[in-house]
Tab-separated table of C-alpha atoms in Angstrom:
chain	number	residue	atom	x	y	z
A	1	ALA	CA	0.000	0.000	0.000
A	2	PHE	CA	2.950	2.301	0.635
A	3	LEU	CA	3.909	2.273	-3.040
A	4	ILE	CA	0.737	4.064	-4.209
A	5	PRO	CA	0.931	7.177	-1.993
A	6	TYR	CA	4.719	7.244	-2.384
A	7	THR	CA	4.515	7.255	-6.195
A	8	LEU	CA	1.644	9.745	-6.175
A	9	PHE	CA	3.464	12.152	-3.864
A	10	LEU	CA	6.680	11.724	-5.823
A	11	ILE	CA	4.884	12.918	-8.950
A	12	ILE	CA	2.834	15.781	-7.516
A	13	ALA	CA	5.213	17.058	-4.839
A	14	GLY	CA	8.604	15.331	-4.647
A	15	MET	CA	9.809	15.910	-8.195
A	16	PRO	CA	8.371	19.448	-8.572
A	17	LEU	CA	9.880	20.635	-5.284
A	18	PHE	CA	13.172	18.873	-6.022
A	19	TYR	CA	13.350	20.790	-9.316
A	20	MET	CA	12.288	24.012	-7.598
A	21	GLU	CA	15.072	23.859	-5.013
A	22	LEU	CA	17.743	23.042	-7.588
A	23	ALA	CA	16.700	25.958	-9.777
A	24	LEU	CA	16.304	28.288	-6.791
A	25	GLY	CA	19.808	27.623	-5.495
A	26	GLN	CA	21.468	27.636	-8.912
A	27	TYR	CA	19.946	30.947	-10.009
A	28	ASN	CA	20.426	32.901	-6.778
A	29	ARG	CA	23.812	31.395	-5.824
A	30	GLU	CA	22.882	31.477	-2.136
A	31	GLY	CA	22.323	29.104	0.783
A	32	ALA	CA	18.997	28.125	2.331
A	33	ALA	CA	18.593	31.355	4.331
A	34	THR	CA	19.992	34.092	2.075
A	35	VAL	CA	18.232	32.655	-0.986
A	36	TRP	CA	15.126	34.342	0.432
A	37	LYS	CA	16.335	37.707	-0.777
A	38	ILE	CA	13.644	36.965	-3.355
A	39	CYS	CA	11.012	37.423	-0.607
A	40	PRO	CA	12.505	38.671	2.683
A	41	PHE	CA	9.486	37.774	4.830
A	42	PHE	CA	10.177	34.090	4.153
A	43	LYS	CA	13.764	34.044	5.367
A	44	GLY	CA	12.509	32.253	8.469
A	45	VAL	CA	11.828	29.258	6.215
A	46	GLY	CA	15.553	29.089	5.527
A	47	TYR	CA	16.399	29.147	9.215
A	48	ALA	CA	13.753	26.470	9.852
A	49	VAL	CA	15.184	24.018	7.304
A	50	ILE	CA	18.709	24.667	8.604
A	51	LEU	CA	17.601	23.799	12.135
A	52	ILE	CA	15.800	20.687	10.893
A	53	ALA	CA	18.928	19.584	9.009
A	54	LEU	CA	20.922	20.093	12.210
A	55	TYR	CA	18.474	17.971	14.224
A	56	VAL	CA	18.651	15.189	11.648
A	57	GLY	CA	22.437	15.390	11.727
A	58	PHE	CA	22.409	14.438	15.411
A	59	TYR	CA	21.014	10.979	14.816
A	60	TYR	CA	22.192	10.346	11.233
A	61	ASN	CA	25.724	10.276	12.621
A	62	VAL	CA	24.587	7.586	15.036
A	63	ILE	CA	23.063	5.413	12.310
A	64	ILE	CA	26.295	5.666	10.324
A	65	ALA	CA	28.188	4.748	13.496
A	66	TRP	CA	26.000	1.639	13.790
A	67	SER	CA	26.916	0.697	10.232
A	68	LEU	CA	30.583	1.195	11.062
A	69	TYR	CA	30.208	-1.016	14.130
A	70	TYR	CA	28.617	-3.725	11.989
A	71	LEU	CA	31.481	-3.384	9.516
A	72	PHE	CA	34.114	-3.875	12.216
A	73	SER	CA	32.124	-6.765	13.701
A	74	SER	CA	32.045	-8.531	10.331
A	75	PHE	CA	35.817	-9.094	10.285
A	76	THR	CA	35.395	-12.594	11.696
A	77	LEU	CA	35.035	-16.082	10.274
A	78	ASN	CA	31.507	-16.384	11.663
A	79	LEU	CA	29.322	-13.313	11.577
A	80	PRO	CA	28.173	-12.576	15.144
A	81	TRP	CA	24.551	-11.992	14.169
A	82	THR	CA	24.054	-15.370	12.502
A	83	ASP	CA	24.046	-17.669	15.543
A	84	CYS	CA	23.442	-17.750	19.289
A	85	GLY	CA	25.885	-18.497	22.100
A	86	HIS	CA	27.485	-15.069	22.420
A	87	ALA	CA	27.817	-13.084	25.639
A	88	TRP	CA	24.967	-10.770	24.666
A	89	ASN	CA	22.497	-13.512	23.717
A	90	SER	CA	19.613	-14.342	26.026
A	91	PRO	CA	18.564	-17.903	26.954
A	92	ASN	CA	15.619	-17.446	24.577
A	93	CYS	CA	17.814	-16.906	21.510
A	94	THR	CA	16.463	-19.074	18.686
A	95	ASP	CA	18.113	-20.224	15.465
A	96	PRO	CA	16.180	-18.575	12.605
A	97	LYS	CA	16.318	-21.824	10.625
A	98	LEU	CA	13.882	-23.266	13.145
A	99	LEU	CA	11.354	-20.500	12.503
A	100	ASN	CA	9.122	-21.052	9.497
A	101	GLY	CA	6.265	-18.932	8.254
A	102	SER	CA	5.407	-15.311	8.751
A	103	VAL	CA	3.517	-16.097	11.960
A	104	LEU	CA	4.907	-18.294	14.733
A	105	GLY	CA	2.973	-20.834	16.724
A	106	ASN	CA	2.025	-18.341	19.426
A	107	HIS	CA	0.672	-15.935	16.772
A	108	THR	CA	3.723	-13.657	17.038
A	109	LYS	CA	4.834	-12.104	13.752
A	110	TYR	CA	8.401	-12.951	12.811
A	111	SER	CA	9.099	-9.292	12.195
A	112	LYS	CA	8.321	-8.663	15.874
A	113	TYR	CA	10.171	-11.714	17.128
A	114	LYS	CA	13.048	-10.396	19.232
A	115	PHE	CA	14.968	-13.600	19.916
A	116	THR	CA	16.706	-14.204	16.583
A	117	PRO	CA	20.509	-13.837	16.577
A	118	ALA	CA	20.285	-10.756	14.327
A	119	ALA	CA	17.670	-9.059	16.525
A	120	GLU	CA	19.565	-9.828	19.716
A	121	PHE	CA	22.883	-8.656	18.274
A	122	TYR	CA	21.245	-5.357	17.356
A	123	GLU	CA	19.261	-4.727	20.541
A	124	ARG	CA	21.464	-6.459	23.106
A	125	GLY	CA	24.916	-6.495	21.519
A	126	VAL	CA	24.925	-3.063	19.876
A	127	LEU	CA	22.312	-0.986	21.689
A	128	HIS	CA	22.274	-2.769	25.096
A	129	LEU	CA	18.608	-1.880	25.157
A	130	HIS	CA	17.825	-4.571	27.722
A	131	GLU	CA	19.814	-2.578	30.292
A	132	SER	CA	17.490	0.438	30.025
A	133	SER	CA	13.942	0.678	31.329
A	134	GLY	CA	12.938	3.661	29.190
A	135	ILE	CA	13.793	7.164	28.041
A	136	HIS	CA	14.110	8.233	31.678
A	137	ASP	CA	16.908	5.688	32.151
A	138	ILE	CA	19.324	6.122	29.249
A	139	GLY	CA	22.601	5.499	31.088
A	140	LEU	CA	26.064	6.411	29.813
A	141	PRO	CA	27.460	6.320	26.233
A	142	GLN	CA	28.920	2.972	25.141
A	143	TRP	CA	32.593	3.157	24.348
A	144	GLN	CA	32.398	0.966	21.216
A	145	LEU	CA	29.775	3.204	19.613
A	146	LEU	CA	31.588	6.266	20.950
A	147	LEU	CA	34.706	5.339	18.965
A	148	CYS	CA	32.658	4.653	15.830
A	149	LEU	CA	30.843	7.956	16.228
A	150	LEU	CA	34.151	9.773	16.668
A	151	VAL	CA	35.461	8.270	13.407
A	152	VAL	CA	32.285	9.374	11.608
A	153	VAL	CA	32.559	12.942	12.898
A	154	ILE	CA	36.268	13.204	12.026
A	155	VAL	CA	35.636	12.012	8.471
A	156	LEU	CA	32.681	14.383	8.215
A	157	TYR	CA	34.741	17.356	9.380
A	158	PHE	CA	37.617	16.803	6.963
A	159	SER	CA	35.117	16.316	4.149
A	160	LEU	CA	33.544	19.715	4.807
A	161	TRP	CA	36.175	21.949	6.366
A	162	LYS	CA	37.206	23.660	3.118
A	163	GLY	CA	33.756	23.720	1.588
A	164	VAL	CA	33.378	22.537	-1.985
A	165	LYS	CA	37.170	22.333	-2.289
A	166	THR	CA	37.005	19.159	-0.192
A	167	SER	CA	33.350	18.098	-0.340
A	168	GLY	CA	33.398	18.539	-4.120
A	169	LYS	CA	36.161	15.924	-4.314
A	170	VAL	CA	34.747	13.629	-1.655
A	171	VAL	CA	31.361	13.700	-3.367
A	172	TRP	CA	32.835	11.869	-6.377
A	173	ILE	CA	33.005	8.884	-4.035
A	174	THR	CA	30.052	9.477	-1.745
A	175	ALA	CA	27.664	10.339	-4.597
A	176	THR	CA	28.617	7.446	-6.877
A	177	LEU	CA	29.430	4.735	-4.344
A	178	PRO	CA	25.808	4.403	-3.128
A	179	TYR	CA	24.688	3.500	-6.655
A	180	LEU	CA	27.364	0.826	-6.892
A	181	VAL	CA	26.567	-0.522	-3.426
A	182	LEU	CA	22.829	-0.471	-4.109
A	183	PHE	CA	23.366	-2.361	-7.362
A	184	VAL	CA	25.559	-4.974	-5.640
A	185	LEU	CA	23.015	-5.373	-2.842
A	186	LEU	CA	20.237	-5.589	-5.423
A	187	VAL	CA	22.004	-8.459	-7.166
A	188	HIS	CA	22.643	-10.080	-3.795
A	189	GLY	CA	19.057	-9.523	-2.684
A	190	VAL	CA	17.406	-11.111	-5.708
A	191	THR	CA	19.478	-14.263	-5.136
A	192	LEU	CA	18.200	-14.734	-1.563
A	193	PRO	CA	15.465	-17.274	-0.827
A	194	GLY	CA	12.072	-15.626	-1.020
A	195	ALA	CA	13.286	-12.591	-2.975
A	196	SER	CA	10.448	-12.934	-5.466
A	197	ASN	CA	7.958	-12.816	-2.606
A	198	GLY	CA	9.658	-9.699	-1.306
A	199	ILE	CA	9.406	-7.934	-4.654
A	200	SER	CA	5.782	-9.065	-4.938
A	201	ALA	CA	5.101	-7.561	-1.508
A	202	TYR	CA	6.806	-4.364	-2.667
A	203	LEU	CA	4.488	-4.145	-5.681
A	204	HIS	CA	1.428	-5.575	-3.921
A	205	ILE	CA	-1.408	-3.124	-3.371
A	206	ASP	CA	-3.331	-3.486	-0.128
A	207	PHE	CA	-6.232	-1.122	-0.720
A	208	TYR	CA	-7.502	-1.627	2.822
A	209	ARG	CA	-4.380	-0.045	4.307
A	210	LEU	CA	-4.821	3.020	2.094
A	211	LYS	CA	-7.518	4.075	4.557
A	212	GLU	CA	-4.868	4.559	7.228
A	213	ALA	CA	-3.628	8.132	7.527
A	214	THR	CA	-0.202	6.999	8.750
A	215	VAL	CA	0.525	5.324	5.402
A	216	TRP	CA	0.042	8.611	3.558
A	217	ILE	CA	1.925	10.670	6.150
A	218	ASP	CA	4.869	8.254	6.172
A	219	ALA	CA	4.977	8.256	2.368
A	220	ALA	CA	5.004	12.057	2.261
A	221	THR	CA	7.761	12.322	4.861
A	222	GLN	CA	9.829	9.624	3.177
A	223	ILE	CA	9.661	11.521	-0.117
A	224	PHE	CA	11.605	14.419	1.330
A	225	PHE	CA	14.081	12.195	3.159
A	226	SER	CA	14.683	10.273	-0.058
A	227	LEU	CA	15.168	13.284	-2.288
A	228	GLY	CA	16.719	15.684	0.203
A	229	ALA	CA	14.128	18.373	-0.530
A	230	GLY	CA	13.242	20.637	2.358
A	231	PHE	CA	16.540	20.305	4.209
A	232	GLY	CA	18.394	23.070	2.347
A	233	VAL	CA	20.731	20.446	0.868
A	234	LEU	CA	19.666	20.906	-2.738
A	235	ILE	CA	19.732	24.694	-2.493
A	236	ALA	CA	23.213	24.668	-0.933
A	237	PHE	CA	24.821	22.342	-3.467
A	238	ALA	CA	22.975	23.839	-6.450
A	239	SER	CA	24.349	27.265	-5.491
A	240	TYR	CA	27.789	26.005	-6.578
A	241	ASN	CA	26.566	24.884	-10.015
A	242	LYS	CA	27.427	26.703	-13.205
A	243	PHE	CA	24.730	29.230	-14.032
A	244	ASP	CA	23.719	27.432	-17.241
A	245	ASN	CA	23.825	23.908	-15.787
A	246	ASN	CA	20.845	21.793	-16.870
A	247	CYS	CA	19.626	20.820	-13.410
A	248	TYR	CA	16.324	19.687	-14.933
A	249	SER	CA	17.772	16.662	-16.759
A	250	SER	CA	20.297	15.677	-14.091
A	251	GLY	CA	17.647	15.897	-11.370
A	252	LYS	CA	15.207	13.573	-13.151
A	253	LEU	CA	17.918	10.985	-13.795
A	254	GLN	CA	18.994	10.983	-10.165
A	255	ILE	CA	15.449	10.588	-8.846
A	256	LEU	CA	14.440	7.722	-11.107
A	257	THR	CA	17.685	5.766	-10.778
A	258	CYS	CA	18.079	6.040	-7.027
A	259	ARG	CA	14.425	5.345	-6.173
A	260	PHE	CA	14.271	2.199	-8.331
A	261	LEU	CA	17.501	0.726	-6.992
A	262	GLN	CA	16.790	1.565	-3.369
A	263	GLY	CA	13.202	0.311	-3.348
A	264	THR	CA	13.856	-2.953	-5.180
A	265	ARG	CA	17.063	-3.641	-3.256
A	266	GLN	CA	15.407	-3.173	0.105
A	267	GLN	CA	12.380	-5.324	-0.628
A	268	SER	CA	14.287	-8.151	-2.334
A	269	GLY	CA	16.879	-8.370	0.434
A	270	CYS	CA	14.733	-7.607	3.444
A	271	MET	CA	11.475	-9.318	2.499
A	272	SER	CA	11.293	-13.076	2.568
A	273	PRO	CA	8.119	-15.152	2.955
A	274	ARG	CA	8.316	-14.831	6.734
A	275	LEU	CA	8.769	-11.051	6.580
A	276	ARG	CA	5.879	-10.055	4.387
A	277	GLU	CA	4.324	-8.331	7.372
A	278	ALA	CA	5.910	-4.899	7.808
A	279	PRO	CA	7.804	-4.466	11.045
A	280	GLY	CA	6.039	-2.418	13.663
A	281	THR	CA	9.141	-0.885	15.162
A	282	PRO	CA	9.771	2.696	14.046
A	283	GLY	CA	13.076	3.980	12.745
A	284	PRO	CA	15.949	2.123	11.055
A	285	GLY	CA	15.993	-0.767	13.513
A	286	PRO	CA	13.857	-3.355	11.668
A	287	GLU	CA	15.947	-3.167	8.511
A	288	VAL	CA	19.140	-3.736	10.496
A	289	GLN	CA	17.664	-6.575	12.550
A	290	ILE	CA	16.143	-8.537	9.706
A	291	ASP	CA	19.082	-8.620	7.301
A	292	PRO	CA	22.192	-6.889	8.683
A	293	HIS	CA	24.540	-7.848	5.849
A	294	SER	CA	22.366	-6.599	2.991
A	295	CYS	CA	20.257	-3.920	4.624
A	296	THR	CA	22.994	-1.389	5.270
A	297	PRO	CA	22.368	2.335	4.616
A	298	PRO	CA	24.956	3.265	1.932
A	299	HIS	CA	23.082	6.431	1.072
A	300	LEU	CA	23.329	7.951	4.561
A	301	VAL	CA	26.894	9.250	4.212
A	302	PRO	CA	26.203	11.627	1.275
A	303	LEU	CA	22.902	12.618	2.897
A	304	GLN	CA	24.672	13.499	6.126
A	305	MET	CA	27.362	15.421	4.247
A	306	GLY	CA	24.658	17.264	2.359
A	307	GLY	CA	22.740	18.085	5.530
A	308	MET	CA	25.788	19.489	7.282
A	309	GLU	CA	26.822	21.412	4.157
A	310	ALA	CA	23.327	22.931	4.086
A	311	VAL	CA	23.751	24.102	7.691
A	312	ILE	CA	27.255	25.464	7.147
A	313	THR	CA	26.607	27.120	3.772
A	314	GLY	CA	23.228	28.486	4.870
A	315	LEU	CA	24.615	30.231	7.951
A	316	ALA	CA	28.000	31.188	6.457
A	317	ASP	CA	26.301	32.960	3.539
A	318	ASP	CA	24.172	34.896	6.019
A	319	PHE	CA	26.876	35.780	8.536
A	320	GLN	CA	30.161	36.832	6.973
A	321	ILE	CA	32.131	36.274	10.166
A	322	LEU	CA	31.285	32.567	9.912
A	323	LYS	CA	32.368	32.502	6.279
A	324	ARG	CA	35.701	34.090	7.157
A	325	HIS	CA	36.283	31.430	9.811
A	326	ARG	CA	34.690	28.516	7.971
A	327	LYS	CA	37.094	25.868	9.292
A	328	LEU	CA	36.436	26.847	12.899
A	329	PHE	CA	32.710	27.097	12.261
A	330	THR	CA	32.661	23.681	10.586
A	331	PHE	CA	34.491	22.238	13.572
A	332	GLY	CA	31.932	23.800	15.913
A	333	VAL	CA	28.994	22.340	13.969
A	334	THR	CA	30.443	18.834	13.660
A	335	PHE	CA	31.656	18.778	17.270
A	336	GLY	CA	28.251	20.033	18.416
A	337	THR	CA	26.478	17.220	16.576
A	338	PHE	CA	28.951	14.785	18.153
A	339	LEU	CA	28.158	15.974	21.686
A	340	LEU	CA	24.391	15.823	21.212
A	341	ALA	CA	24.629	12.464	19.426
A	342	LEU	CA	26.105	11.018	22.629
A	343	PHE	CA	22.573	10.826	24.018
A	344	CYS	CA	21.702	8.439	21.163
A	345	ILE	CA	24.527	5.947	21.864
A	346	THR	CA	23.626	5.332	25.489
A	347	LYS	CA	21.898	2.145	26.616
A	348	GLY	CA	18.567	3.852	26.189
A	349	GLY	CA	19.726	5.931	23.239
A	350	ILE	CA	17.330	4.287	20.811
A	351	TYR	CA	14.478	5.999	22.660
A	352	VAL	CA	16.138	9.397	22.139
A	353	LEU	CA	16.809	8.564	18.486
A	354	THR	CA	13.186	7.483	17.975
A	355	LEU	CA	11.989	10.728	19.524
A	356	LEU	CA	14.179	12.792	17.169
A	357	ASP	CA	13.314	10.649	14.162
A	358	THR	CA	9.596	11.156	14.791
A	359	PHE	CA	9.441	14.831	15.694
A	360	ALA	CA	12.563	16.586	14.374
A	361	ALA	CA	11.762	16.101	10.698
A	362	GLY	CA	8.177	14.860	10.533
A	363	THR	CA	5.425	17.452	10.496
A	364	SER	CA	8.045	20.204	10.696
A	365	ILE	CA	9.721	19.340	7.385
A	366	LEU	CA	6.335	19.151	5.637
A	367	PHE	CA	5.421	22.561	7.065
A	368	ALA	CA	8.748	24.069	5.986
A	369	VAL	CA	8.380	22.785	2.424
A	370	LEU	CA	4.790	24.082	2.347
A	371	MET	CA	5.990	27.566	3.294
A	372	GLU	CA	8.768	27.305	0.710
A	373	ALA	CA	6.309	26.420	-2.049
A	374	ILE	CA	3.996	29.292	-1.045
A	375	GLY	CA	6.848	31.791	-0.872
A	376	VAL	CA	8.239	30.931	-4.301
A	377	SER	CA	4.975	30.309	-6.160
A	378	TRP	CA	2.610	32.881	-4.684
A	379	PHE	CA	4.819	35.739	-3.512
A	380	TYR	CA	7.874	35.634	-5.740
A	381	GLY	CA	5.675	34.364	-8.563
A	382	VAL	CA	5.644	31.314	-10.818
A	383	ASP	CA	6.012	33.455	-13.943
A	384	ARG	CA	9.059	35.253	-12.567
A	385	PHE	CA	10.552	31.973	-11.370
A	386	SER	CA	9.947	30.441	-14.806
A	387	ASN	CA	11.757	33.385	-16.419
A	388	ASP	CA	14.709	32.768	-14.077
A	389	ILE	CA	14.875	29.162	-15.246
A	390	GLN	CA	14.696	30.274	-18.878
A	391	GLN	CA	17.684	32.563	-18.313
A	392	MET	CA	19.700	29.628	-16.997
A	393	MET	CA	18.682	26.782	-19.295
A	394	GLY	CA	17.091	28.430	-22.310
A	395	PHE	CA	13.577	27.061	-21.811
A	396	LYS	CA	10.644	27.627	-19.475
A	397	PRO	CA	9.173	24.899	-17.280
A	398	GLY	CA	6.159	23.156	-18.748
A	399	LEU	CA	2.558	23.495	-17.590
A	400	TYR	CA	2.860	20.426	-15.348
A	401	TRP	CA	5.648	21.978	-13.264
A	402	ARG	CA	3.958	25.363	-12.979
A	403	LEU	CA	0.615	23.873	-11.923
A	404	CYS	CA	2.291	21.660	-9.325
A	405	TRP	CA	4.333	24.536	-7.906
A	406	LYS	CA	1.369	26.863	-7.617
A	407	PHE	CA	-1.602	24.659	-6.775
A	408	VAL	CA	-1.070	20.917	-6.485
A	409	SER	CA	2.026	20.718	-4.269
A	410	PRO	CA	0.912	23.383	-1.740
A	411	ALA	CA	-2.556	21.811	-1.488
A	412	PHE	CA	-1.063	18.355	-0.960
A	413	LEU	CA	1.386	19.605	1.664
A	414	LEU	CA	-1.291	21.538	3.539
A	415	PHE	CA	-3.489	18.436	3.615
A	416	VAL	CA	-0.684	16.208	4.915
A	417	VAL	CA	0.381	18.725	7.589
A	418	VAL	CA	-3.178	18.985	8.919
A	419	VAL	CA	-3.715	15.217	8.839
A	420	SER	CA	-0.388	14.536	10.583
A	421	ILE	CA	-1.391	16.824	13.454
A	422	VAL	CA	-4.985	15.615	13.745
A	423	ASN	CA	-4.041	11.917	13.610
A	424	PHE	CA	-1.104	12.114	15.985
A	425	LYS	CA	-0.811	9.155	18.339
A	426	PRO	CA	1.413	8.909	21.437
A	427	LEU	CA	4.903	7.720	20.561
A	428	THR	CA	5.842	4.069	21.075
A	429	TYR	CA	8.827	1.801	20.469
A	430	ASP	CA	7.701	-1.811	20.230
A	431	ASP	CA	5.711	-2.359	23.440
A	432	TYR	CA	7.248	0.620	25.220
A	433	VAL	CA	4.951	3.644	25.448
A	434	PHE	CA	6.743	6.961	25.802
A	435	PRO	CA	5.633	9.040	28.817
A	436	LEU	CA	3.522	12.132	28.241
A	437	TRP	CA	6.409	14.495	28.986
A	438	ALA	CA	8.488	12.864	26.223
A	439	ASN	CA	5.734	13.583	23.701
A	440	TRP	CA	5.655	17.209	24.838
A	441	VAL	CA	9.429	17.419	24.443
A	442	GLY	CA	9.039	15.986	20.939
A	443	TRP	CA	6.447	18.573	19.951
A	444	GLY	CA	8.708	21.239	21.434
A	445	ILE	CA	11.464	20.077	19.092
A	446	ALA	CA	9.077	20.150	16.128
A	447	LEU	CA	7.732	23.598	16.983
A	448	SER	CA	11.210	25.022	17.586
A	449	SER	CA	11.804	24.969	13.831
A	450	MET	CA	8.273	25.721	12.632
A	451	VAL	CA	7.907	28.796	14.858
A	452	LEU	CA	10.892	30.429	13.152
A	453	VAL	CA	8.720	31.169	10.103
A	454	PRO	CA	6.090	33.406	11.769
A	455	VAL	CA	8.620	34.824	14.263
A	456	TYR	CA	10.869	36.068	11.467
A	457	ILE	CA	7.912	37.576	9.588
A	458	VAL	CA	6.971	39.556	12.705
A	459	TYR	CA	10.608	40.546	13.306
A	460	LYS	CA	11.086	41.698	9.710
A	461	PHE	CA	7.840	43.652	9.750
A	462	LEU	CA	8.654	45.452	13.008
A	463	SER	CA	12.289	46.167	12.111
A	464	THR	CA	11.469	47.664	8.708
A	465	ARG	CA	10.903	51.414	8.550
A	466	GLY	CA	8.007	52.991	6.750
A	467	SER	CA	4.242	52.887	6.635
A	468	LEU	CA	2.221	49.690	6.883
A	469	ARG	CA	2.034	49.453	3.090
A	470	GLU	CA	5.771	50.053	2.708
A	471	ARG	CA	6.666	47.460	5.341
A	472	LEU	CA	4.554	44.868	3.571
A	473	ALA	CA	6.046	45.892	0.241
A	474	TYR	CA	9.633	45.544	1.460
A	475	GLY	CA	8.789	42.155	2.945
A	476	ILE	CA	7.400	40.582	-0.219
A	477	THR	CA	9.535	42.350	-2.843
A	478	PRO	CA	12.908	40.924	-3.925
A	479	GLU	CA	15.784	42.894	-2.432
A	480	ASN	CA	17.074	43.922	-5.849
A	481	GLU	CA	13.735	45.693	-6.463
A	482	HIS	CA	13.490	47.561	-3.152
A	483	HIS	CA	14.180	50.828	-4.941
A	484	LEU	CA	10.790	50.403	-6.626
A	485	VAL	CA	9.024	50.477	-3.268
A	486	ALA	CA	9.944	54.129	-2.787
A	487	GLN	CA	8.472	54.795	-6.226
A	488	ARG	CA	5.276	52.941	-5.257
A	489	ASP	CA	5.922	50.575	-8.125
A	490	VAL	CA	5.406	47.304	-6.267
A	491	ARG	CA	4.692	44.458	-8.621
A	492	GLN	CA	2.852	42.389	-6.001
A	493	PHE	CA	0.395	45.228	-5.349
A	494	GLN	CA	-0.436	45.896	-8.947
A	495	VAL	CA	-3.582	44.645	-10.626
A	496	VAL	CA	-3.154	44.621	-14.370
A	497	ARG	CA	-6.483	44.896	-16.051
A	498	ARG	CA	-7.253	42.993	-19.183
A	499	ARG	CA	-6.443	44.874	-22.281
A	500	ARG	CA	-8.761	44.813	-25.150
A	501	ARG	CA	-6.379	43.207	-27.635
A	502	GLY	CA	-3.778	41.681	-25.306
A	503	PRO	CA	-3.417	38.477	-23.383
A	504	ALA	CA	-5.584	38.066	-20.328
A	505	ASN	CA	-3.753	39.080	-17.164
A	506	SER	CA	-4.646	38.599	-13.568
A	507	CYS	CA	-3.401	39.748	-10.208
A	508	GLN	CA	0.348	39.320	-10.368
A	509	ALA	CA	0.539	38.654	-6.670
A	510	SER	CA	-0.606	35.121	-7.496
A	511	CYS	CA	1.650	34.707	-10.537
């Protein structure tokens, strides 16, 4: 059932907004915050996506550290997650060869069965989750994961410290390696027993589950995680493109290739006959537990680099003192993410990670992208934005793109934001129910980024001199046209009447 809303949202929102961010960054040559010189009131959107990218960076480092720990643990003759008898295994550890069918004798789904060697290695050997009673009892960081996390942060820093001078070289590996790894894992996955059933489950349509709001919300959120839209990543990297680069063609190729490989690889490798029921545990855990050797996240490294580059470029472009001391600023950002990630590598760290994964970039990222679409399409104007694209690439976007930017994508995003709030359910991890205060903390994290949008609008309005009309005009007029405000020649305020023998025009505030 997930495939239908995912494909639908990819077409009506994911691809149009992916294209929008690439073109926006490439034309204006600015980061996520300063790109809003096109409509100063919306600069808070830039700060919101930067904060969201920073939140995600806290726990993405941890997931990469897990992968690194699995890599180091694999340098043995017998992989530690394939059999029982290790120090971390419980007396209930069961050989997976003895478990047949998707449902066990006691009506427990295999995907929720926690006593396989792979599940116990993940939860007891890596996370030490059994030593924590909940989010109120997280304990101290584990030294094995601490070392892995330190390696990740060091590599991240030296990949970003000189900006595109280093990240531009590193990206030749980090941007191409995932495709190679995904292809290798795809080949490996289709050779596993039950791979055909996994692919069938991937393509199977369960119309009954389409009634569930969570399926649609998860599909919408996953779109932006998959494509990187809404995190400032695309804007930041596109700002370094050549002005006449054809981001339209390269963007479509990247979307189609990566989504096909990732989706088919995951379902062929991680879905056997016994796993046709989707795991109920949130976050990356189920994929790691079910098939640790094939379900690794090769795409997380470039995503994490992109997220941190979005934070660094976005703030450095806005504050020149940070740009002049980029190396020190990059160190501060990476070291800060390292310190806060320590909470996620404690014995109860998975509860902290689940909290961040649910609230830091759930409803908040959808809201930020909604505001971005409104700012570009309705205030800056689709026609003006289309002219910008024509200057770069020699052609205007087609009707499909312009309709999606102006009507379809904002309407879809507004619907999903409202539904995600109305249908919110208290957070859980397996059978553990998070306390009420943890849910409030989560919503505080979500609101901390969303509130930046209206707060900045109020700040900009109050700090701008002039009459009410002039303040509004300065707030919605591109900075390079502010001289027109004094002349009362504000394009957004003008209503062009239809001429008798000319093309029909309408209020340019909506164009």
